Amino acid sequence: MGSKDRILRLKEETRINILDASLDIVKEEGWQSLSMRKIADKIEYTAPIIYEYFANKEAILMELTRKGFLLLAKDMKEAKEKHRLPAKQIEAMWLAYWNFAFTQKELYQVMFGVDVNCCELAEIMPEAEVPFTLVTEVIQEIMAPQKPSEDDICVKYYTYWSVIHGLISINMVRRTTPDEINREILKTAISGITRSLSA
Amino acid sequence: MGSKDRILRLKEETRINILDASLDIVKEEGWQSLSMRKIADKIEYTAPIIYEYFANKEAILMELTRKGFLLLAKDMKEAKEKHRLPAKQIEAMWLAYWNFAFTQKELYQVMFGVDVNCCELAEIMPEAEVPFTLVTEVIQEIMAPQKPSEDDICVKYYTYWSVIHGLISINMVRRTTPDEINREILKTAISGITRSLSA
DNA sequence: TACCTTTGCTTAACACTGTTAAATAAATTT
DNA sequence: AAATTTATTTAACAGTGTTAAGCAAAGGTA
């Protein structure tokens, strides 16, 4: 009896519908306003039936991160296969990673726990600029002989910041890296960038 | 009449109490479970009086990020003043930044929108490891002449990842950096790390 | 055909959340 | 002592995730 198959296929379909609806809502209104009732509305059911497909809301997010990792892996793999030189492969893969983060912004957010906070923090909170000025003063000092533009200094600051903040974030969402390794990454990264200032 | 002053002082005190209680709760149970009623419980009031001190919950979080930035700035300033050499100053400041992130973990989280997700993602989700293996394979290939240890390769991978993920996070929580600057940071950072592989 | 059982789905409810308005108790001023 | 202002609470609204109970339609069995 093929009707069993048809029913199973329908079940698999609404499972996918739930995931699609969730991602749609997130793309329209952000992660904050994703609710079980809204998902149910979109798939034209009521909230409780979602629990026949997923244990809870967390399970939906988990499945979306899984889908995200699969997509990311696919993109990176394809980028890699477009090149032969190892150095080019690495660059292509990380550029694919970068592009994925912004074309699949919502997936990236749930995968790596990045909030989409307020936008113009520096404008409504001057205190947030102090660390920036503290560091850029010194960068300016070191780079003085080369007469750098404001943008040059900005680039250097964000290079420092991104590597450090990135390392911190990674360690916060999953503290898997041993501390000695972190210290080594941190120190060599900082001194590497610092060297690049007077180059 | 000094009673007015005393009352104002008391008001300021419960304002501080609200902030302290909030941070305490977060340290004990995480950002997710911070609620107005829990704060009220801790300061031995009921929830609505909090709204006489803060417009809403968001305002409390904002004030905590402000406090966070002040503390971070103080730490970095002190670190800077301990050195005379610019390069040393920069290293000291970023190390202070690093230390702040972990000693004041909860403040850092609300300041930069870092979620505290599940811990052992790779164990319950093998897909999450594919990007890692994809890249480390190539790193291994490039570094082969130096016969690197697993840790050596790990360090390089996390160096790549942290700078890229950091740059992405920064751009997601506040998209203030122009796109050309991002591209420049990204490209030079990647090629810089790649060069360091065969050094 | 009539009954029974299973399935699919909804309604109702619980315990929370942030937030606001109304009611009440306490303190101050007149 | 009465009136008014201030401080605080209770009650309520609309929303959240989640579970249990109820119903209605479909399937199988006699």
mmCIF file of C-alpha atoms in Angstrom, chain B residues 15-122:
data_model
loop_
_atom_site.group_PDB
_atom_site.id
_atom_site.type_symbol
_atom_site.label_atom_id
_atom_site.label_comp_id
_atom_site.label_asym_id
_atom_site.label_seq_id
_atom_site.Cartn_x
_atom_site.Cartn_y
_atom_site.Cartn_z
ATOM 1 C CA ARG B 15 19.164 52.265 40.864
ATOM 2 C CA ILE B 16 22.571 50.773 41.493
ATOM 3 C CA ASN B 17 20.941 47.848 43.266
ATOM 4 C CA ILE B 18 18.922 47.084 40.156
ATOM 5 C CA LEU B 19 22.056 47.036 38.012
ATOM 6 C CA ASP B 20 23.966 44.932 40.538
ATOM 7 C CA ALA B 21 21.105 42.492 40.951
ATOM 8 C CA SER B 22 20.821 42.144 37.174
ATOM 9 C CA LEU B 23 24.492 41.353 36.778
ATOM 10 C CA ASP B 24 24.343 38.909 39.683
ATOM 11 C CA ILE B 25 21.453 37.026 38.114
ATOM 12 C CA VAL B 26 23.229 36.927 34.761
ATOM 13 C CA LYS B 27 26.383 35.599 36.374
ATOM 14 C CA GLU B 28 24.389 32.896 38.121
ATOM 15 C CA GLU B 29 21.966 31.885 35.395
ATOM 16 C CA GLY B 30 22.938 33.578 32.134
ATOM 17 C CA TRP B 31 21.376 36.345 30.056
ATOM 18 C CA GLN B 32 18.543 34.148 28.877
ATOM 19 C CA SER B 33 16.980 33.881 32.318
ATOM 20 C CA LEU B 34 17.232 37.523 33.342
ATOM 21 C CA SER B 35 13.703 38.758 33.978
ATOM 22 C CA MET B 36 12.188 41.874 35.506
ATOM 23 C CA ARG B 37 10.471 39.850 38.209
ATOM 24 C CA LYS B 38 13.706 38.139 39.168
ATOM 25 C CA ILE B 39 15.440 41.486 39.484
ATOM 26 C CA ALA B 40 12.549 42.751 41.600
ATOM 27 C CA ASP B 41 12.778 39.688 43.818
ATOM 28 C CA LYS B 42 16.464 40.259 44.404
ATOM 29 C CA ILE B 43 16.057 43.906 45.408
ATOM 30 C CA GLU B 44 12.976 42.988 47.461
ATOM 31 C CA TYR B 45 10.454 44.972 45.470
ATOM 32 C CA THR B 46 7.860 44.124 42.836
ATOM 33 C CA ALA B 47 8.518 44.388 39.132
ATOM 34 C CA PRO B 48 6.753 47.675 38.259
ATOM 35 C CA ILE B 49 8.973 49.880 40.454
ATOM 36 C CA ILE B 50 11.917 49.051 38.190
ATOM 37 C CA TYR B 51 10.185 51.157 35.556
ATOM 38 C CA GLU B 52 10.635 54.219 37.777
ATOM 39 C CA TYR B 53 14.383 53.813 37.343
ATOM 40 C CA PHE B 54 14.648 52.409 33.811
ATOM 41 C CA ALA B 55 12.397 52.885 30.809
ATOM 42 C CA ASN B 56 12.442 49.162 30.084
ATOM 43 C CA LYS B 57 14.569 46.046 30.189
ATOM 44 C CA GLU B 58 16.609 47.186 27.206
ATOM 45 C CA ALA B 59 17.612 50.314 29.124
ATOM 46 C CA ILE B 60 19.062 48.168 31.891
ATOM 47 C CA LEU B 61 21.132 46.220 29.389
ATOM 48 C CA MET B 62 22.243 49.506 27.813
ATOM 49 C CA GLU B 63 23.389 50.854 31.148
ATOM 50 C CA LEU B 64 25.310 47.656 31.788
ATOM 51 C CA THR B 65 27.082 47.920 28.431
ATOM 52 C CA ARG B 66 27.930 51.531 29.304
ATOM 53 C CA LYS B 67 29.414 50.404 32.594
ATOM 54 C CA GLY B 68 31.238 47.700 30.682
ATOM 55 C CA PHE B 69 32.830 50.162 28.288
ATOM 56 C CA LEU B 70 33.948 52.377 31.160
ATOM 57 C CA LEU B 71 35.563 49.429 32.893
ATOM 58 C CA LEU B 72 37.201 48.212 29.704
ATOM 59 C CA ALA B 73 38.532 51.682 28.969
ATOM 60 C CA LYS B 74 39.975 51.923 32.471
ATOM 61 C CA ASP B 75 41.718 48.563 32.154
ATOM 62 C CA MET B 76 43.171 49.413 28.770
ATOM 63 C CA LYS B 77 44.316 52.826 29.907
ATOM 64 C CA GLU B 78 46.117 51.378 32.910
ATOM 65 C CA ALA B 79 47.737 48.744 30.740
ATOM 66 C CA LYS B 80 48.915 51.401 28.333
ATOM 67 C CA GLU B 81 50.444 53.554 31.057
ATOM 68 C CA LYS B 82 52.548 50.668 32.281
ATOM 69 C CA HIS B 83 54.688 50.872 29.136
ATOM 70 C CA ARG B 84 56.641 53.418 27.178
ATOM 71 C CA LEU B 85 57.299 51.601 23.888
ATOM 72 C CA PRO B 86 54.328 51.984 21.521
ATOM 73 C CA ALA B 87 54.475 48.378 20.404
ATOM 74 C CA LYS B 88 54.442 47.247 24.024
ATOM 75 C CA GLN B 89 51.568 49.597 24.752
ATOM 76 C CA ILE B 90 49.471 48.070 22.013
ATOM 77 C CA GLU B 91 50.195 44.538 23.145
ATOM 78 C CA ALA B 92 49.403 45.432 26.738
ATOM 79 C CA MET B 93 46.127 47.077 25.759
ATOM 80 C CA TRP B 94 44.932 44.139 23.703
ATOM 81 C CA LEU B 95 45.922 41.728 26.434
ATOM 82 C CA ALA B 96 43.897 43.859 28.845
ATOM 83 C CA TYR B 97 41.027 43.658 26.376
ATOM 84 C CA TRP B 98 41.410 39.897 26.256
ATOM 85 C CA ASN B 99 41.472 39.592 30.020
ATOM 86 C CA PHE B 100 38.465 41.864 30.405
ATOM 87 C CA ALA B 101 36.461 39.655 28.058
ATOM 88 C CA PHE B 102 36.911 36.670 30.332
ATOM 89 C CA THR B 103 36.999 38.201 33.812
ATOM 90 C CA GLN B 104 33.917 40.280 32.918
ATOM 91 C CA LYS B 105 32.468 37.675 30.598
ATOM 92 C CA GLU B 106 28.840 38.677 31.085
ATOM 93 C CA LEU B 107 29.516 42.356 30.460
ATOM 94 C CA TYR B 108 31.467 41.494 27.335
ATOM 95 C CA GLN B 109 28.572 39.392 26.100
ATOM 96 C CA VAL B 110 26.030 42.174 26.356
ATOM 97 C CA MET B 111 28.498 44.724 24.972
ATOM 98 C CA PHE B 112 29.248 42.794 21.818
ATOM 99 C CA GLY B 113 26.243 40.546 21.377
ATOM 100 C CA VAL B 114 27.885 37.180 21.907
ATOM 101 C CA ASP B 115 25.498 34.350 22.692
ATOM 102 C CA VAL B 116 26.448 31.595 25.120
ATOM 103 C CA ASN B 117 25.272 28.679 23.069
ATOM 104 C CA CYS B 118 25.568 24.965 23.592
ATOM 105 C CA CYS B 119 29.061 23.745 24.349
ATOM 106 C CA GLU B 120 29.901 20.558 22.525
ATOM 107 C CA LEU B 121 28.415 21.272 19.120
ATOM 108 C CA ALA B 122 30.977 19.244 17.206
#
